[in-house]
Amino acid sequence: MTKVVNYISEAFEELKSNVTWPEWAEVQRLTIVVAVFSVLFALATWGVDEMFANLLEKFFTWIKA
């Protein structure tokens, strides 16, 4: 158990002393960029899904006729 506690304390020390953290303004800007691209990707995925659904519907309607 002491190894686990030692590992966790060393990890926290590493994060405090050796990691370069971004400025708050940069974090906010990058969060907005990620959110925008997530929405765009979701819309693109929805569009492709709708397109394939319509194509399959037309295909099966054509097959029935």
Short mmCIF file of N, CA and C in Angstrom, two decimals:
data_model
loop_
_atom_site.label_atom_id
_atom_site.label_comp_id
_atom_site.label_asym_id
_atom_site.label_seq_id
_atom_site.Cartn_x
_atom_site.Cartn_y
_atom_site.Cartn_z
N MET A 1 0.82 -1.20 0.00
CA MET A 1 0.00 0.00 0.00
C MET A 1 0.86 1.26 0.00
N THR A 2 2.01 1.19 0.62
CA THR A 2 2.89 2.37 0.67
C THR A 2 3.43 2.70 -0.72
N LYS A 3 3.59 1.66 -1.56
CA LYS A 3 4.06 1.92 -2.92
C LYS A 3 3.04 2.74 -3.71
N VAL A 4 1.76 2.42 -3.51
CA VAL A 4 0.71 3.14 -4.22
C VAL A 4 0.66 4.60 -3.75
N VAL A 5 0.72 4.80 -2.45
CA VAL A 5 0.69 6.16 -1.90
C VAL A 5 1.92 6.93 -2.37
N ASN A 6 3.07 6.30 -2.38
CA ASN A 6 4.30 6.94 -2.84
C ASN A 6 4.19 7.31 -4.32
N TYR A 7 3.63 6.40 -5.12
CA TYR A 7 3.46 6.68 -6.55
C TYR A 7 2.55 7.87 -6.78
N ILE A 8 1.43 7.92 -6.07
CA ILE A 8 0.48 9.03 -6.22
C ILE A 8 1.12 10.34 -5.79
N SER A 9 1.83 10.35 -4.68
CA SER A 9 2.46 11.61 -4.23
C SER A 9 3.54 12.06 -5.21
N GLU A 10 4.29 11.13 -5.77
CA GLU A 10 5.30 11.50 -6.77
C GLU A 10 4.65 12.01 -8.05
N ALA A 11 3.53 11.43 -8.42
CA ALA A 11 2.82 11.89 -9.62
C ALA A 11 2.32 13.31 -9.42
N PHE A 12 1.75 13.62 -8.26
CA PHE A 12 1.30 14.98 -8.00
C PHE A 12 2.46 15.96 -7.98
N GLU A 13 3.57 15.56 -7.42
CA GLU A 13 4.76 16.43 -7.40
C GLU A 13 5.25 16.69 -8.82
N GLU A 14 5.23 15.67 -9.64
CA GLU A 14 5.62 15.80 -11.05
C GLU A 14 4.70 16.80 -11.76
N LEU A 15 3.40 16.70 -11.51
CA LEU A 15 2.45 17.62 -12.14
C LEU A 15 2.67 19.06 -11.69
N LYS A 16 3.03 19.25 -10.43
CA LYS A 16 3.22 20.61 -9.93
C LYS A 16 4.53 21.22 -10.42
N SER A 17 5.57 20.42 -10.54
CA SER A 17 6.88 21.01 -10.81
C SER A 17 7.34 20.92 -12.27
N ASN A 18 6.95 19.89 -12.99
CA ASN A 18 7.53 19.68 -14.31
C ASN A 18 6.57 19.88 -15.48
N VAL A 19 5.30 20.11 -15.22
CA VAL A 19 4.33 20.27 -16.29
C VAL A 19 4.10 21.75 -16.54
N THR A 20 4.11 22.14 -17.81
CA THR A 20 3.82 23.52 -18.17
C THR A 20 2.33 23.62 -18.46
N TRP A 21 1.61 24.34 -17.64
CA TRP A 21 0.17 24.48 -17.79
C TRP A 21 -0.14 25.68 -18.66
N PRO A 22 -1.14 25.59 -19.52
CA PRO A 22 -1.49 26.73 -20.39
C PRO A 22 -2.17 27.84 -19.59
N GLU A 23 -2.13 29.03 -20.17
CA GLU A 23 -2.83 30.16 -19.54
C GLU A 23 -4.33 29.94 -19.64
N TRP A 24 -5.09 30.57 -18.73
CA TRP A 24 -6.54 30.39 -18.69
C TRP A 24 -7.20 30.85 -19.98
N ALA A 25 -6.72 31.93 -20.57
CA ALA A 25 -7.29 32.43 -21.83
C ALA A 25 -7.10 31.40 -22.95
N GLU A 26 -5.96 30.74 -22.97
CA GLU A 26 -5.71 29.72 -23.99
C GLU A 26 -6.62 28.51 -23.77
N VAL A 27 -6.83 28.14 -22.53
CA VAL A 27 -7.74 27.02 -22.22
C VAL A 27 -9.14 27.34 -22.71
N GLN A 28 -9.61 28.56 -22.46
CA GLN A 28 -10.94 28.95 -22.91
C GLN A 28 -11.04 28.93 -24.43
N ARG A 29 -10.04 29.47 -25.10
CA ARG A 29 -10.04 29.52 -26.57
C ARG A 29 -10.05 28.12 -27.16
N LEU A 30 -9.21 27.25 -26.64
CA LEU A 30 -9.14 25.89 -27.17
C LEU A 30 -10.40 25.09 -26.86
N THR A 31 -11.04 25.37 -25.72
CA THR A 31 -12.30 24.72 -25.40
C THR A 31 -13.38 25.10 -26.40
N ILE A 32 -13.40 26.36 -26.79
CA ILE A 32 -14.37 26.81 -27.79
C ILE A 32 -14.09 26.15 -29.14
N VAL A 33 -12.82 26.05 -29.50
CA VAL A 33 -12.45 25.41 -30.77
C VAL A 33 -12.92 23.95 -30.77
N VAL A 34 -12.69 23.23 -29.68
CA VAL A 34 -13.10 21.83 -29.59
C VAL A 34 -14.63 21.72 -29.67
N ALA A 35 -15.33 22.61 -28.99
CA ALA A 35 -16.80 22.57 -29.01
C ALA A 35 -17.34 22.83 -30.42
N VAL A 36 -16.76 23.80 -31.11
CA VAL A 36 -17.21 24.11 -32.47
C VAL A 36 -16.97 22.93 -33.41
N PHE A 37 -15.78 22.35 -33.35
CA PHE A 37 -15.50 21.21 -34.22
C PHE A 37 -16.34 19.99 -33.85
N SER A 38 -16.66 19.83 -32.58
CA SER A 38 -17.54 18.73 -32.18
C SER A 38 -18.93 18.90 -32.78
N VAL A 39 -19.46 20.12 -32.76
CA VAL A 39 -20.77 20.38 -33.35
C VAL A 39 -20.72 20.17 -34.86
N LEU A 40 -19.68 20.67 -35.51
CA LEU A 40 -19.55 20.49 -36.96
C LEU A 40 -19.45 19.01 -37.34
N PHE A 41 -18.68 18.27 -36.58
CA PHE A 41 -18.53 16.84 -36.86
C PHE A 41 -19.86 16.11 -36.64
N ALA A 42 -20.59 16.49 -35.59
CA ALA A 42 -21.89 15.87 -35.34
C ALA A 42 -22.86 16.18 -36.47
N LEU A 43 -22.86 17.41 -36.97
CA LEU A 43 -23.73 17.78 -38.08
C LEU A 43 -23.34 17.02 -39.36
N ALA A 44 -22.06 16.88 -39.60
CA ALA A 44 -21.61 16.14 -40.78
C ALA A 44 -22.01 14.67 -40.67
N THR A 45 -21.86 14.09 -39.50
CA THR A 45 -22.26 12.70 -39.29
C THR A 45 -23.76 12.54 -39.49
N TRP A 46 -24.54 13.46 -38.96
CA TRP A 46 -26.00 13.42 -39.13
C TRP A 46 -26.36 13.53 -40.62
N GLY A 47 -25.68 14.43 -41.35
CA GLY A 47 -25.96 14.60 -42.77
C GLY A 47 -25.68 13.34 -43.57
N VAL A 48 -24.56 12.71 -43.31
CA VAL A 48 -24.21 11.47 -44.01
C VAL A 48 -25.21 10.37 -43.66
N ASP A 49 -25.60 10.29 -42.40
CA ASP A 49 -26.59 9.30 -41.97
C ASP A 49 -27.92 9.51 -42.68
N GLU A 50 -28.37 10.75 -42.76
CA GLU A 50 -29.63 11.05 -43.46
C GLU A 50 -29.54 10.71 -44.95
N MET A 51 -28.40 11.02 -45.55
CA MET A 51 -28.21 10.72 -46.96
C MET A 51 -28.29 9.21 -47.22
N PHE A 52 -27.59 8.42 -46.41
CA PHE A 52 -27.63 6.97 -46.59
C PHE A 52 -29.02 6.41 -46.30
N ALA A 53 -29.72 6.97 -45.31
CA ALA A 53 -31.07 6.50 -45.01
C ALA A 53 -31.99 6.76 -46.21
N ASN A 54 -31.88 7.93 -46.82
CA ASN A 54 -32.69 8.23 -47.99
C ASN A 54 -32.33 7.34 -49.17
N LEU A 55 -31.05 7.13 -49.38
CA LEU A 55 -30.63 6.25 -50.48
C LEU A 55 -31.15 4.83 -50.29
N LEU A 56 -31.06 4.31 -49.07
CA LEU A 56 -31.56 2.97 -48.81
C LEU A 56 -33.07 2.90 -48.98
N GLU A 57 -33.77 3.93 -48.54
CA GLU A 57 -35.23 3.96 -48.71
C GLU A 57 -35.59 3.95 -50.20
N LYS A 58 -34.91 4.75 -51.00
CA LYS A 58 -35.16 4.78 -52.44
C LYS A 58 -34.81 3.44 -53.09
N PHE A 59 -33.72 2.84 -52.65
CA PHE A 59 -33.30 1.56 -53.20
C PHE A 59 -34.36 0.48 -52.94
N PHE A 60 -34.84 0.40 -51.69
CA PHE A 60 -35.82 -0.62 -51.37
C PHE A 60 -37.17 -0.33 -52.03
N THR A 61 -37.50 0.93 -52.20
CA THR A 61 -38.72 1.28 -52.94
C THR A 61 -38.57 0.85 -54.40
N TRP A 62 -37.41 1.05 -54.99
CA TRP A 62 -37.14 0.65 -56.37
C TRP A 62 -37.20 -0.87 -56.52
N ILE A 63 -36.68 -1.58 -55.51
CA ILE A 63 -36.68 -3.05 -55.56
C ILE A 63 -38.13 -3.57 -55.48
N LYS A 64 -38.98 -2.95 -54.65
CA LYS A 64 -40.36 -3.41 -54.51
C LYS A 64 -41.15 -3.23 -55.81
N ALA A 65 -40.85 -2.19 -56.56
CA ALA A 65 -41.64 -1.86 -57.76
C ALA A 65 -41.37 -2.77 -58.90
#
